[in-house]
């Protein structure tokens, strides 16, 4: 057990090292001088040289890499050029809307997907199963930002139930801030529910045919208890996996959706950083998001290990 | 992922597809979209860039089936022309990601020593959400159609690589590959003639899904203004423009969105059907 955990930890460290290297390389593949690109065509040669020195771009590549990794090991993601503050601080300030948006999207997605997935596996092949499978396929094909716009047009512009955009002014109450999140969270949640529903259905189908389910039925246990207590519990791990990975990948949808709804989250931070070529912010966001993904993956692997002692890597 | 060779010939794949109503529907939609995009010069009712201020923001009517935009341009014609760019970008992304993915996957699957490092590289690339990595790459490379294709090709390459690696691991152990090795057939020939040929099925299935994802991602990038130049109509840029007029002219953003949903859903339905036909082992579980 310990050996497996240590091996997975080492593997995770290796993957993170590659992630760091990719993030470091991305900025260096830019044709031309990143400092000149960031400052735009009006910058003087001295400004460019100053920025090059500040970013360490005047050093050799290995030296730059060493400096970058050294900084990361000390929790330093660099300085944002345009926001004039550390990237960690910029990310932290923008974390709340993204965190709540992801959380609510996942809750909405699970609220739709788990009952639908369980029921369509239970009534495998029925009309309900066929309809929900088609609807899931449809939902998975909708760009979440477009669904967000359509919801905004209907519920915010036409009906006026929700705020069309923003996150309340400074000092807005929590309730007001959450009101702003309803539509974007619905858009992301509906789109993500498709994948979770498909997985739930598949893993429920896998276990519903197992012997212990038959035994439970033979004992005269009620169907609800058989399905929820016995089958669902055992199907839960693959379902948790896909929920975890969806949460990590939601950031991709959140980037565009936050822009649609004018939410001041990590997504809109990175989009404005891209438009202003604020490379340290782009790098920092990439690193944090990829790190979360790797971490969630690791936690899920460990969960497998705890729940199912047969799993040995 | 272990189905190594297609159990069916090409003929029976077509016949199998035609026996599935959803797949037939998907094929019809896809053919219609491709024909419209390819023949836009003849099939679009209006010139997509023709301004007509007198006709601005007209609701859908017999004259303008999808209405007109803020400059009086015909939304149907623009949706058709935009489809050409969106589909071309999606198709090119499939080619680029297949090229990179097949190379990485073959190496990882065939050469045991490379498997560890390459698999970790693939894991690391998969850790980045697709749009985030794509906008970072486009930010570095500069926005252009070519760079969008390159960026998305890199983003989706690991998915192709994983599938290719898994299949190569199985094929490598087959008797005819061992025989070829024993006969001293050069490795390059084994890789291309004996292994690559048998990867057609998994690559086709994965390519269909990558195509669908690439259309979605390209729309997202264009919407954000970091995709193909904002002056070129793509489905994403049309939605971005239409967004400003959603309270008075929602159709400007509805129709490009519907075009995306129709194309992406058809590709996914087709991908599912192909997977069922070409890879029956997987079909049972999903």
Short mmCIF file of C-alpha atoms in Angstrom, two decimals, chain A residues 11 14-15 18-19 22-23 26-27 29-31 37 134 137-138 140-143 145-146 149-150 152-153 157 198 202 206 248-249 251-252 255-256 259-260 270-271 274-275 277 279 282 285-286 289-290 293-294, chain B residues 117 120-121 123-133 135-143 216 219-220 223-226 236 239 243 246-247 250 253-254 256-258 260-261 264-265 268-269 272 275 285-286:
data_model
loop_
_atom_site.label_atom_id
_atom_site.label_comp_id
_atom_site.label_asym_id
_atom_site.label_seq_id
_atom_site.Cartn_x
_atom_site.Cartn_y
_atom_site.Cartn_z
CA UNK A 11 4.62 9.88 -10.86
CA UNK A 14 7.13 13.87 -12.63
CA UNK A 15 3.94 14.92 -14.41
CA UNK A 18 6.63 18.25 -17.22
CA UNK A 19 3.65 20.59 -16.76
CA UNK A 22 5.49 23.02 -20.87
CA UNK A 23 4.29 26.24 -19.22
CA UNK A 26 4.96 28.05 -24.19
CA UNK A 27 6.02 31.65 -23.67
CA UNK A 29 7.91 29.64 -28.51
CA UNK A 30 6.55 33.10 -29.21
CA UNK A 31 8.14 34.43 -32.37
CA UNK A 37 5.19 41.93 -27.67
CA UNK A 134 -30.50 11.53 -27.12
CA UNK A 137 -25.96 13.76 -26.71
CA UNK A 138 -27.69 17.02 -27.63
CA UNK A 140 -23.02 17.68 -24.95
CA UNK A 141 -23.06 19.34 -28.37
CA UNK A 142 -24.06 22.81 -27.17
CA UNK A 143 -21.28 25.35 -26.73
CA UNK A 145 -21.13 30.06 -23.86
CA UNK A 146 -23.88 30.03 -26.49
CA UNK A 149 -26.24 33.75 -24.11
CA UNK A 150 -29.58 32.14 -24.95
CA UNK A 152 -29.36 35.41 -20.71
CA UNK A 153 -31.58 36.61 -23.54
CA UNK A 157 -33.20 40.45 -20.87
CA UNK A 198 -23.56 8.88 -19.61
CA UNK A 202 -22.70 2.98 -17.93
CA UNK A 206 -22.12 -2.69 -15.12
CA UNK A 248 -11.29 20.34 -13.20
CA UNK A 249 -12.26 20.69 -16.85
CA UNK A 251 -12.55 25.82 -15.91
CA UNK A 252 -12.33 25.54 -19.68
CA UNK A 255 -13.22 30.87 -19.19
CA UNK A 256 -15.70 31.65 -21.96
CA UNK A 259 -16.55 36.46 -20.26
CA UNK A 260 -20.15 36.13 -21.48
CA UNK A 270 -6.81 34.90 -18.22
CA UNK A 271 -8.73 36.20 -21.25
CA UNK A 274 -4.18 36.92 -23.33
CA UNK A 275 -5.44 40.07 -25.01
CA UNK A 277 -0.10 39.44 -23.55
CA UNK A 279 2.45 36.20 -19.97
CA UNK A 282 -1.27 33.18 -18.40
CA UNK A 285 -3.24 30.25 -14.44
CA UNK A 286 -2.12 27.34 -16.62
CA UNK A 289 -5.37 24.76 -13.20
CA UNK A 290 -3.20 21.89 -14.44
CA UNK A 293 -6.28 18.52 -12.36
CA UNK A 294 -3.26 16.41 -11.46
CA UNK B 117 8.54 9.25 -20.51
CA UNK B 120 4.01 11.08 -18.64
CA UNK B 121 4.29 13.76 -21.33
CA UNK B 123 -0.52 12.85 -19.00
CA UNK B 124 0.94 16.31 -18.48
CA UNK B 125 -0.58 17.66 -21.69
CA UNK B 126 -3.95 16.19 -20.76
CA UNK B 127 -3.85 18.14 -17.49
CA UNK B 128 -4.54 21.42 -19.30
CA UNK B 129 -8.19 22.17 -20.13
CA UNK B 130 -8.51 22.42 -23.91
CA UNK B 131 -9.53 26.05 -24.33
CA UNK B 132 -7.10 27.30 -21.69
CA UNK B 133 -4.10 25.61 -23.34
CA UNK B 135 -5.59 30.40 -25.83
CA UNK B 136 -2.20 30.28 -24.15
CA UNK B 137 -0.67 28.82 -27.32
CA UNK B 138 -2.47 31.30 -29.57
CA UNK B 139 -1.34 34.12 -27.27
CA UNK B 140 2.24 32.98 -27.73
CA UNK B 141 2.09 32.20 -31.44
CA UNK B 142 -0.11 35.12 -32.46
CA UNK B 143 -3.71 34.92 -33.70
CA UNK B 216 -16.63 23.72 -30.19
CA UNK B 219 -16.09 28.68 -31.71
CA UNK B 220 -15.01 29.49 -28.14
CA UNK B 223 -15.95 34.22 -29.56
CA UNK B 224 -13.22 35.42 -27.20
CA UNK B 225 -11.48 37.21 -30.03
CA UNK B 226 -8.37 35.02 -29.91
CA UNK B 236 -17.93 31.86 -33.06
CA UNK B 239 -22.21 34.75 -32.08
CA UNK B 243 -24.51 39.13 -28.74
CA UNK B 246 -29.63 40.06 -28.38
CA UNK B 247 -32.42 42.26 -27.05
CA UNK B 250 -31.58 37.42 -31.24
CA UNK B 253 -26.62 34.67 -32.62
CA UNK B 254 -29.21 31.86 -32.71
CA UNK B 256 -24.69 30.14 -35.97
CA UNK B 257 -25.21 28.44 -32.58
CA UNK B 258 -27.73 26.03 -34.07
CA UNK B 260 -22.61 24.41 -34.27
CA UNK B 261 -24.99 22.17 -32.32
CA UNK B 264 -21.18 18.71 -33.37
CA UNK B 265 -24.09 16.45 -32.50
CA UNK B 268 -20.77 12.65 -31.99
CA UNK B 269 -23.63 10.41 -33.12
CA UNK B 272 -20.62 6.58 -31.39
CA UNK B 275 -17.18 2.94 -32.33
CA UNK B 285 -19.72 -0.34 -21.76
CA UNK B 286 -20.65 3.08 -23.02
#
